[in-house]
Amino acid sequence: MTNRFAVVLAAGKGTRMKSNLYKVLHPVAGKPMVQHVVDQLEPCRVEKIVTIVGHGAETVKEQLGGSIGYALQEEQLGTGHAVMQAEEQLLDREGTTLVVCGDTPLLTGETMKKVFEFHEDQNAKATILTAHADDPAGYGRVLRDEAGKVVKIVEQKDASENEKKVQEINTGTYCFDNKALFETLKQVGNDNSQGEYYLPDVIEILQEQGEAVFAYQSSDFYETMGVNDRVALSEAEKWMKKRTNEYWMREGVTIIDPLQTYIGADVTIGRDTVLHPGTVLEGEVAVGTGCVIGPHSEIKNSRIADHTVIKQSVVHQSDIGSRVNIGPYTHLRPETVLDDDVKVGNFVELKKMKMGRGSKASHLSYLGDAEIGSSVNIGCGSITVNYDGKNKHLTKVEDGAFIGCNSNLIAPVTVGSGSYVAAGSTITEDVPGDSLAIARERQTNKEGYIKK
């Protein structure tokens, strides 16, 4: 197979975004745009990826990691100049190079793979990824001959009235013979109003040399859209959401109202799970089969096992077992681990704690920095008092214990297995197993006090 390379253009500051955040790092479906592009290159079996960075170079490198190469474009002198920066890493290498913009988050690996294959099958020197636009205004038009070869790319301002009627547009993504690309880039000038080196000039030079230039048309115009401002960002978000939701529905997930359901790019969902309106799944989320999520639940970077129900709740960085019932109005903070058959009810907050199989905290409790065993009942209004003003401490409640309503467990403390804590108690010392702990003031009635 021909060697394959990719150059990702990610050096532009993106002034139209009017943001302190580097343009290609703006998220779509919870993932930075440039990360979408790099991730989608995986099925193309690319030997080397070179990302061209400029403004915010270090933040882009931090996002994408060290598995790919980088080249710095210190001055923003056009797309041709940007690709030139990859010369040191790709010069004289045999193969095909895909040049793609880092602000095209909707572009799929399948389409990029097809462009590679088409280019190689045609033995082309260059292949342009195009798309059919119902309204092509503002885009460069791609003009072909009868054999399908590209005659020229004409910009809107230079197009004749007949050329303006052409609906096949240039998307700004290209495949090149790698050697021909860098040889031709040396011939590209900057004699234009912007004083920049334009990558499309490579196409024109190759044509003048009699080389084969082809175009491959994408089946989806929106897939090829670039994001230059916040309006386009919202459009990309809309189309990504539509595509993602349709994919999961075809995989056997019921989405009651797709317009009000948000599923991130790195989410996986099992069959027969039902997502109610207002559900937000973002980050690395894995939802099992037969679950019910929502309405109005937010799950982030968490694992949800089979047949679990989460209603009107927030779950972050947690690991949830099977047949667990959560909510309504529950907040699971990071490092919460719930075993199978647990129930966590309304207005319960959990943080950095484990709860064993079949245990329950049905309402109005805070449990932080705790290890709760199996078959434990946490009564209404009970809390683990884990913070002494300086340090956090651990509370342990062993299997089968019963914590009465409105109890305070002052950490560090252990309640032994099978023990009972009487309602209203403040526990400051360990409770042995199979014991009853009562820690409250004895009731005193003052008869006739009100009349006095």
Short mmCIF file of C-alpha atoms in Angstrom, two decimals:
data_model
loop_
_atom_site.label_atom_id
_atom_site.label_comp_id
_atom_site.label_asym_id
_atom_site.label_seq_id
_atom_site.Cartn_x
_atom_site.Cartn_y
_atom_site.Cartn_z
CA MET A 1 0.00 0.00 0.00
CA THR A 2 1.15 3.57 -0.72
CA ASN A 3 2.57 5.44 2.25
CA ARG A 4 0.10 7.94 3.65
CA PHE A 5 0.75 11.19 5.46
CA ALA A 6 -1.43 14.02 6.74
CA VAL A 7 -0.87 17.72 7.32
CA VAL A 8 -3.39 19.32 9.67
CA LEU A 9 -3.59 23.11 9.35
CA ALA A 10 -4.09 24.49 12.85
CA ALA A 11 -2.03 27.67 12.98
CA GLY A 12 -4.69 30.33 12.45
CA LYS A 13 -5.65 32.45 15.45
CA GLY A 14 -9.28 32.68 14.37
CA THR A 15 -9.92 36.37 14.98
CA ARG A 16 -13.57 36.05 13.91
CA MET A 17 -14.20 33.78 16.90
CA LYS A 18 -13.44 36.82 19.13
CA SER A 19 -12.13 34.50 21.81
CA ASN A 20 -9.09 34.03 24.04
CA LEU A 21 -9.33 30.33 23.25
CA TYR A 22 -7.33 29.19 20.22
CA LYS A 23 -9.82 28.59 17.39
CA VAL A 24 -9.24 24.88 16.72
CA LEU A 25 -9.60 24.15 20.45
CA HIS A 26 -13.21 25.30 20.55
CA PRO A 27 -15.25 22.17 21.28
CA VAL A 28 -17.90 20.52 19.17
CA ALA A 29 -19.80 17.71 20.93
CA GLY A 30 -17.49 18.19 23.89
CA LYS A 31 -14.25 17.64 21.93
CA PRO A 32 -11.90 20.28 20.45
CA MET A 33 -12.32 20.64 16.68
CA VAL A 34 -8.72 19.72 15.90
CA GLN A 35 -9.02 16.59 18.06
CA HIS A 36 -11.98 15.48 15.94
CA VAL A 37 -9.85 15.85 12.81
CA VAL A 38 -6.86 13.95 14.21
CA ASP A 39 -9.06 11.18 15.64
CA GLN A 40 -10.86 10.72 12.31
CA LEU A 41 -7.53 10.14 10.55
CA GLU A 42 -7.10 6.85 12.42
CA PRO A 43 -8.99 4.60 9.93
CA CYS A 44 -6.92 6.09 7.07
CA ARG A 45 -3.80 4.25 8.27
CA VAL A 46 -1.71 7.41 8.12
CA GLU A 47 1.96 6.80 8.79
CA LYS A 48 2.70 10.31 10.02
CA ILE A 49 0.57 13.30 10.99
CA VAL A 50 2.14 16.76 11.05
CA THR A 51 0.05 19.45 12.71
CA ILE A 52 0.93 23.01 11.75
CA VAL A 53 0.70 25.19 14.84
CA GLY A 54 1.09 28.90 15.40
CA HIS A 55 -0.85 30.95 17.93
CA GLY A 56 -1.37 28.88 21.06
CA ALA A 57 1.04 26.17 19.86
CA GLU A 58 1.66 24.77 23.32
CA THR A 59 -2.02 24.41 24.14
CA VAL A 60 -2.62 22.52 20.89
CA LYS A 61 0.32 20.21 21.62
CA GLU A 62 -0.99 19.63 25.12
CA GLN A 63 -4.38 18.66 23.69
CA LEU A 64 -3.16 16.35 20.92
CA GLY A 65 -0.23 14.76 22.75
CA GLY A 66 3.12 13.49 21.58
CA SER A 67 2.06 10.73 19.18
CA ILE A 68 2.01 13.13 16.20
CA GLY A 69 4.48 15.61 14.74
CA TYR A 70 4.31 19.40 14.88
CA ALA A 71 5.68 22.24 12.79
CA LEU A 72 5.57 25.90 13.78
CA GLN A 73 4.29 28.59 11.42
CA GLU A 74 5.64 31.69 13.10
CA GLU A 75 4.15 34.12 10.56
CA GLN A 76 0.68 33.62 9.12
CA LEU A 77 1.52 33.82 5.42
CA GLY A 78 -1.22 31.65 3.94
CA THR A 79 -2.13 28.00 3.56
CA GLY A 80 0.68 27.24 1.13
CA HIS A 81 3.21 28.71 3.54
CA ALA A 82 1.68 26.65 6.35
CA VAL A 83 2.16 23.38 4.47
CA MET A 84 5.76 24.38 3.66
CA GLN A 85 6.50 24.15 7.39
CA ALA A 86 6.04 20.37 7.20
CA GLU A 87 8.78 20.05 4.60
CA GLU A 88 11.48 19.02 7.07
CA GLN A 89 9.41 16.02 8.21
CA LEU A 90 7.94 14.93 4.85
CA LEU A 91 10.33 16.08 2.11
CA ASP A 92 11.39 13.41 -0.44
CA ARG A 93 9.12 10.75 1.05
CA GLU A 94 7.17 8.59 -1.38
CA GLY A 95 3.43 8.52 -0.81
CA THR A 96 0.22 10.49 -0.57
CA THR A 97 -0.34 13.49 1.69
CA LEU A 98 -3.76 14.66 2.82
CA VAL A 99 -3.96 18.35 3.73
CA VAL A 100 -6.92 19.08 5.98
CA CYS A 101 -7.97 22.06 8.09
CA GLY A 102 -8.15 21.71 11.85
CA ASP A 103 -11.47 23.60 11.93
CA THR A 104 -13.47 20.91 10.02
CA PRO A 105 -14.78 18.82 12.93
CA LEU A 106 -17.56 17.13 10.94
CA LEU A 107 -15.24 15.57 8.37
CA THR A 108 -15.38 11.79 8.84
CA GLY A 109 -12.62 9.23 8.65
CA GLU A 110 -14.67 7.36 6.07
CA THR A 111 -14.65 10.34 3.70
CA MET A 112 -10.92 10.99 4.19
CA LYS A 113 -10.21 7.33 3.53
CA LYS A 114 -12.24 7.45 0.31
CA VAL A 115 -10.31 10.54 -0.84
CA PHE A 116 -7.03 8.70 -0.26
CA GLU A 117 -8.26 5.65 -2.16
CA PHE A 118 -9.71 7.66 -5.05
CA HIS A 119 -6.50 9.68 -5.39
CA GLU A 120 -4.35 6.56 -5.45
CA ASP A 121 -6.64 4.69 -7.84
CA GLN A 122 -6.52 7.61 -10.30
CA ASN A 123 -2.74 7.88 -9.98
CA ALA A 124 -3.37 11.61 -9.54
CA LYS A 125 -0.89 14.27 -8.57
CA ALA A 126 -3.64 16.14 -6.73
CA THR A 127 -7.22 15.46 -5.70
CA ILE A 128 -9.61 18.08 -4.36
CA LEU A 129 -12.35 17.16 -1.92
CA THR A 130 -15.48 18.90 -3.16
CA ALA A 131 -19.12 19.08 -2.15
CA HIS A 132 -22.46 19.93 -3.74
CA ALA A 133 -23.87 23.17 -2.33
CA ASP A 134 -27.48 24.15 -2.86
CA ASP A 135 -26.32 27.73 -2.42
CA PRO A 136 -22.67 27.93 -3.51
CA ALA A 137 -22.36 31.69 -3.07
CA GLY A 138 -19.02 32.62 -1.54
CA TYR A 139 -17.30 29.34 -2.35
CA GLY A 140 -14.72 28.61 -5.03
CA ARG A 141 -16.31 26.64 -7.90
CA VAL A 142 -14.71 23.46 -9.23
CA LEU A 143 -14.88 23.16 -13.02
CA ARG A 144 -14.33 19.74 -14.62
CA ASP A 145 -13.86 18.42 -18.14
CA GLU A 146 -15.85 15.55 -19.61
CA ALA A 147 -13.38 13.01 -18.22
CA GLY A 148 -13.93 14.30 -14.68
CA LYS A 149 -10.55 15.96 -14.41
CA VAL A 150 -10.43 19.37 -12.83
CA VAL A 151 -10.05 22.19 -15.34
CA LYS A 152 -9.73 24.93 -12.75
CA ILE A 153 -10.93 26.31 -9.45
CA VAL A 154 -12.50 29.72 -9.84
CA GLU A 155 -13.25 31.99 -6.92
CA GLN A 156 -16.64 33.65 -6.59
CA LYS A 157 -15.32 37.11 -7.38
CA ASP A 158 -13.62 35.86 -10.57
CA ALA A 159 -16.42 33.58 -11.81
CA SER A 160 -18.50 34.29 -14.90
CA GLU A 161 -22.28 34.13 -14.70
CA ASN A 162 -22.25 30.54 -16.04
CA GLU A 163 -19.47 29.53 -13.66
CA LYS A 164 -21.43 30.95 -10.72
CA LYS A 165 -24.19 28.45 -11.51
CA VAL A 166 -21.82 25.54 -10.81
CA GLN A 167 -22.77 23.96 -7.47
CA GLU A 168 -19.65 21.85 -6.90
CA ILE A 169 -17.48 23.80 -4.45
CA ASN A 170 -13.93 23.51 -3.14
CA THR A 171 -13.87 22.42 0.52
CA GLY A 172 -10.19 23.22 1.17
CA THR A 173 -9.20 19.58 1.75
CA TYR A 174 -6.73 18.05 -0.70
CA CYS A 175 -4.71 14.92 -1.46
CA PHE A 176 -1.30 15.30 -3.14
CA ASP A 177 1.52 13.17 -4.34
CA ASN A 178 3.88 14.03 -1.50
CA LYS A 179 6.98 14.71 -3.59
CA ALA A 180 5.03 16.73 -6.14
CA LEU A 181 3.46 18.79 -3.34
CA PHE A 182 6.74 20.04 -1.89
CA GLU A 183 8.41 20.47 -5.25
CA THR A 184 5.50 22.59 -6.47
CA LEU A 185 5.22 24.62 -3.28
CA LYS A 186 8.65 26.09 -4.11
CA GLN A 187 7.10 27.59 -7.23
CA VAL A 188 4.17 29.24 -5.45
CA GLY A 189 4.50 33.01 -5.21
CA ASN A 190 2.86 35.63 -3.04
CA ASP A 191 2.10 38.22 -5.72
CA ASN A 192 -1.42 38.92 -4.51
CA SER A 193 -3.28 41.51 -2.46
CA GLN A 194 -2.65 39.64 0.79
CA GLY A 195 1.02 38.88 0.13
CA GLU A 196 0.36 35.23 1.05
CA TYR A 197 1.24 31.83 -0.39
CA TYR A 198 -1.97 29.99 -1.30
CA LEU A 199 -2.20 26.21 -1.40
CA PRO A 200 -4.72 26.16 -4.32
CA ASP A 201 -1.93 27.67 -6.46
CA VAL A 202 -0.30 24.22 -6.33
CA ILE A 203 -3.32 22.87 -8.25
CA GLU A 204 -2.94 25.48 -10.97
CA ILE A 205 0.80 24.87 -11.35
CA LEU A 206 0.32 21.11 -11.59
CA GLN A 207 -2.31 21.61 -14.29
CA GLU A 208 0.01 23.89 -16.23
CA GLN A 209 2.58 21.10 -16.08
CA GLY A 210 0.04 18.67 -17.56
CA GLU A 211 -0.31 16.64 -14.37
CA ALA A 212 -3.52 14.78 -13.50
CA VAL A 213 -5.76 16.68 -11.08
CA PHE A 214 -9.06 15.15 -10.01
CA ALA A 215 -11.91 15.97 -7.65
CA TYR A 216 -13.75 13.67 -5.25
CA GLN A 217 -17.20 14.85 -4.21
CA SER A 218 -18.40 14.30 -0.65
CA SER A 219 -21.94 12.99 -0.26
CA ASP A 220 -22.64 15.47 2.57
CA PHE A 221 -22.08 19.22 2.20
CA TYR A 222 -22.30 19.86 5.95
CA GLU A 223 -19.57 17.31 6.64
CA THR A 224 -17.06 19.56 4.91
CA MET A 225 -17.95 22.85 6.58
CA GLY A 226 -15.21 24.86 8.25
CA VAL A 227 -15.77 26.83 11.43
CA ASN A 228 -14.63 30.46 11.40
CA ASP A 229 -16.99 32.14 13.86
CA ARG A 230 -19.47 31.38 16.63
CA VAL A 231 -22.38 31.11 14.22
CA ALA A 232 -20.60 28.37 12.26
CA LEU A 233 -19.61 26.74 15.54
CA SER A 234 -23.27 26.45 16.52
CA GLU A 235 -24.08 25.03 13.08
CA ALA A 236 -21.35 22.42 13.47
CA GLU A 237 -22.69 21.54 16.91
CA LYS A 238 -26.19 21.12 15.49
CA TRP A 239 -25.09 18.83 12.66
CA MET A 240 -22.79 16.80 14.90
CA LYS A 241 -25.63 16.30 17.38
CA LYS A 242 -27.99 15.23 14.61
CA ARG A 243 -25.48 12.77 13.18
CA THR A 244 -24.56 11.34 16.59
CA ASN A 245 -28.15 10.93 17.77
CA GLU A 246 -29.21 9.25 14.53
CA TYR A 247 -26.29 6.85 14.82
CA TRP A 248 -27.27 5.74 18.32
CA MET A 249 -30.94 5.41 17.44
CA ARG A 250 -29.96 3.10 14.60
CA GLU A 251 -27.88 1.15 17.12
CA GLY A 252 -30.96 0.43 19.23
CA VAL A 253 -31.08 3.36 21.64
CA THR A 254 -34.40 5.15 22.18
CA ILE A 255 -34.05 8.94 22.20
CA ILE A 256 -37.42 10.45 23.09
CA ASP A 257 -36.61 13.91 21.75
CA PRO A 258 -33.35 14.12 19.75
CA LEU A 259 -33.55 17.91 19.61
CA GLN A 260 -33.21 18.06 23.40
CA THR A 261 -30.64 15.30 23.86
CA TYR A 262 -26.89 15.89 23.81
CA ILE A 263 -24.47 12.97 23.29
CA GLY A 264 -20.73 13.65 23.21
CA ALA A 265 -18.31 12.24 20.67
CA ASP A 266 -16.70 9.74 23.07
CA VAL A 267 -19.93 8.29 24.50
CA THR A 268 -21.00 4.64 24.09
CA ILE A 269 -24.55 3.43 24.78
CA GLY A 270 -26.00 -0.09 24.99
CA ARG A 271 -29.14 -1.29 23.28
CA ASP A 272 -32.60 -0.65 24.71
CA THR A 273 -31.40 2.27 26.78
CA VAL A 274 -33.88 5.15 26.84
CA LEU A 275 -32.73 8.78 26.89
CA HIS A 276 -35.35 11.29 27.97
CA PRO A 277 -35.35 15.00 27.01
CA GLY A 278 -32.71 17.17 28.63
CA THR A 279 -30.17 14.36 28.90
CA VAL A 280 -26.52 15.43 28.53
CA LEU A 281 -23.82 12.77 28.10
CA GLU A 282 -20.36 14.26 27.68
CA GLY A 283 -16.76 13.21 27.92
CA GLU A 284 -15.89 9.53 28.19
CA VAL A 285 -19.24 8.05 29.18
CA ALA A 286 -20.19 4.38 28.84
CA VAL A 287 -23.88 3.55 29.37
CA GLY A 288 -24.94 -0.10 29.49
CA THR A 289 -28.01 -1.83 28.08
CA GLY A 290 -31.57 -1.23 29.24
CA CYS A 291 -30.82 1.93 31.19
CA VAL A 292 -33.17 4.89 31.62
CA ILE A 293 -31.47 8.30 31.72
CA GLY A 294 -33.31 11.54 32.36
CA PRO A 295 -35.25 13.62 31.96
CA HIS A 296 -32.77 16.42 32.64
CA SER A 297 -29.76 14.39 33.76
CA GLU A 298 -26.10 15.28 33.20
CA ILE A 299 -23.57 12.45 33.00
CA LYS A 300 -19.87 13.23 32.50
CA ASN A 301 -16.84 10.92 32.34
CA SER A 302 -18.65 8.06 34.05
CA ARG A 303 -19.54 4.39 33.61
CA ILE A 304 -23.16 3.30 33.98
CA ALA A 305 -23.79 -0.46 34.03
CA ASP A 306 -26.91 -2.27 32.74
CA HIS A 307 -30.51 -1.50 33.77
CA THR A 308 -29.67 1.53 35.87
CA VAL A 309 -32.10 4.47 36.19
CA ILE A 310 -30.89 8.06 36.60
CA LYS A 311 -33.57 10.77 36.91
CA GLN A 312 -32.99 14.54 37.07
CA SER A 313 -29.49 14.10 38.47
CA VAL A 314 -25.83 15.03 37.95
CA VAL A 315 -23.16 12.32 37.77
CA HIS A 316 -19.48 13.23 37.28
CA GLN A 317 -16.47 10.87 37.18
CA SER A 318 -18.33 8.04 38.86
CA ASP A 319 -18.65 4.29 38.42
CA ILE A 320 -22.22 3.04 38.70
CA GLY A 321 -23.23 -0.63 38.88
CA SER A 322 -26.24 -2.50 37.51
CA ARG A 323 -29.87 -1.96 38.57
CA VAL A 324 -28.97 1.19 40.49
CA ASN A 325 -31.65 3.83 41.06
CA ILE A 326 -30.46 7.42 41.22
CA GLY A 327 -32.52 10.55 41.74
CA PRO A 328 -34.39 12.66 41.37
CA TYR A 329 -32.05 15.55 42.23
CA THR A 330 -29.01 13.51 43.21
CA HIS A 331 -25.46 14.83 42.83
CA LEU A 332 -22.70 12.27 42.38
CA ARG A 333 -19.35 14.04 42.53
CA PRO A 334 -16.01 12.59 41.35
CA GLU A 335 -14.72 9.23 42.62
CA THR A 336 -18.12 7.89 43.60
CA VAL A 337 -18.47 4.12 43.16
CA LEU A 338 -21.88 2.47 43.55
CA ASP A 339 -22.20 -1.33 43.48
CA ASP A 340 -25.19 -3.18 42.02
CA ASP A 341 -28.74 -2.64 43.36
CA VAL A 342 -27.91 0.56 45.22
CA LYS A 343 -30.51 3.29 45.67
CA VAL A 344 -29.56 6.94 46.01
CA GLY A 345 -32.59 9.20 46.23
CA ASN A 346 -33.61 12.82 46.10
CA PHE A 347 -31.27 15.53 47.37
CA VAL A 348 -28.42 13.16 48.17
CA GLU A 349 -24.85 14.26 47.49
CA LEU A 350 -22.00 11.75 47.28
CA LYS A 351 -18.28 12.45 46.91
CA LYS A 352 -15.21 10.19 46.83
CA MET A 353 -17.00 7.26 48.37
CA LYS A 354 -17.96 3.65 47.79
CA MET A 355 -21.34 2.12 48.48
CA GLY A 356 -21.76 -1.66 48.54
CA ARG A 357 -24.40 -3.87 46.93
CA GLY A 358 -28.00 -3.21 47.97
CA SER A 359 -27.25 -0.21 50.18
CA LYS A 360 -29.43 2.87 50.08
CA ALA A 361 -29.46 6.54 50.95
CA SER A 362 -32.95 7.52 49.95
CA HIS A 363 -33.04 11.23 50.71
CA LEU A 364 -31.41 14.37 52.04
CA SER A 365 -27.93 13.07 52.90
CA TYR A 366 -24.30 13.99 52.29
CA LEU A 367 -21.76 11.17 52.19
CA GLY A 368 -18.19 12.20 51.42
CA ASP A 369 -14.88 10.38 51.90
CA ALA A 370 -16.69 7.23 52.98
CA GLU A 371 -16.75 3.48 52.56
CA ILE A 372 -20.27 2.11 52.92
CA GLY A 373 -20.67 -1.68 52.97
CA SER A 374 -23.45 -3.79 51.49
CA SER A 375 -27.09 -3.74 52.66
CA VAL A 376 -26.58 -0.54 54.64
CA ASN A 377 -29.43 1.92 55.25
CA ILE A 378 -28.53 5.59 55.52
CA GLY A 379 -31.43 7.44 57.10
CA CYS A 380 -32.81 10.76 55.94
CA GLY A 381 -30.66 13.77 56.80
CA SER A 382 -27.57 11.78 57.75
CA ILE A 383 -24.10 13.04 56.90
CA THR A 384 -20.48 12.05 57.15
CA VAL A 385 -18.66 14.95 58.79
CA ASN A 386 -15.47 14.50 56.82
CA TYR A 387 -13.75 17.90 57.08
CA ASP A 388 -12.19 19.34 60.23
CA GLY A 389 -11.32 22.66 58.65
CA LYS A 390 -7.91 21.49 57.50
CA ASN A 391 -8.01 17.82 56.48
CA LYS A 392 -10.52 15.29 55.10
CA HIS A 393 -11.10 12.06 57.05
CA LEU A 394 -12.61 8.65 56.25
CA THR A 395 -15.91 7.24 57.52
CA LYS A 396 -16.55 3.48 57.36
CA VAL A 397 -19.96 1.88 57.70
CA GLU A 398 -19.73 -1.89 57.52
CA ASP A 399 -22.16 -4.43 56.04
CA GLY A 400 -25.75 -4.48 57.28
CA ALA A 401 -25.49 -1.40 59.48
CA PHE A 402 -28.47 0.93 59.97
CA ILE A 403 -27.90 4.66 60.32
CA GLY A 404 -30.92 6.41 61.76
CA CYS A 405 -32.29 9.70 60.46
CA ASN A 406 -30.44 12.93 61.10
CA SER A 407 -27.24 11.25 62.27
CA ASN A 408 -23.80 12.86 62.15
CA LEU A 409 -20.82 10.52 61.72
CA ILE A 410 -17.75 12.52 62.80
CA ALA A 411 -14.78 11.18 60.80
CA PRO A 412 -12.55 9.35 61.27
CA VAL A 413 -15.02 6.80 62.60
CA THR A 414 -16.19 3.24 61.90
CA VAL A 415 -19.66 1.80 62.42
CA GLY A 416 -19.34 -1.97 62.72
CA SER A 417 -21.32 -4.54 60.77
CA GLY A 418 -24.93 -5.08 61.84
CA SER A 419 -24.90 -2.09 64.16
CA TYR A 420 -27.62 0.51 64.63
CA VAL A 421 -27.12 4.23 65.11
CA ALA A 422 -30.13 5.84 66.77
CA ALA A 423 -31.82 8.71 64.99
CA GLY A 424 -30.43 12.12 65.87
CA SER A 425 -27.10 10.79 67.12
CA THR A 426 -23.71 12.45 66.68
CA ILE A 427 -21.18 9.62 66.56
CA THR A 428 -17.62 10.53 67.52
CA GLU A 429 -16.27 7.11 68.48
CA ASP A 430 -16.18 3.74 66.70
CA VAL A 431 -19.27 1.58 67.08
CA PRO A 432 -18.57 -2.16 67.56
CA GLY A 433 -20.42 -4.68 65.41
CA ASP A 434 -23.97 -5.71 66.37
CA SER A 435 -24.33 -2.73 68.73
CA LEU A 436 -26.76 0.12 69.24
CA ALA A 437 -25.16 3.57 69.44
CA ILE A 438 -27.13 6.43 70.99
CA ALA A 439 -25.41 9.81 71.15
CA ARG A 440 -27.99 12.49 71.90
CA GLU A 441 -29.16 14.63 74.79
CA ARG A 442 -31.82 13.00 76.95
CA GLN A 443 -35.25 14.60 76.45
CA THR A 444 -36.54 16.82 79.24
CA ASN A 445 -40.14 18.11 79.35
CA LYS A 446 -40.84 21.35 81.28
CA GLU A 447 -44.53 21.09 82.04
CA GLY A 448 -46.43 24.37 82.30
CA TYR A 449 -43.46 26.34 80.89
CA ILE A 450 -45.53 28.23 78.31
CA LYS A 451 -48.01 29.53 80.90
CA LYS A 452 -45.17 30.86 83.01
#
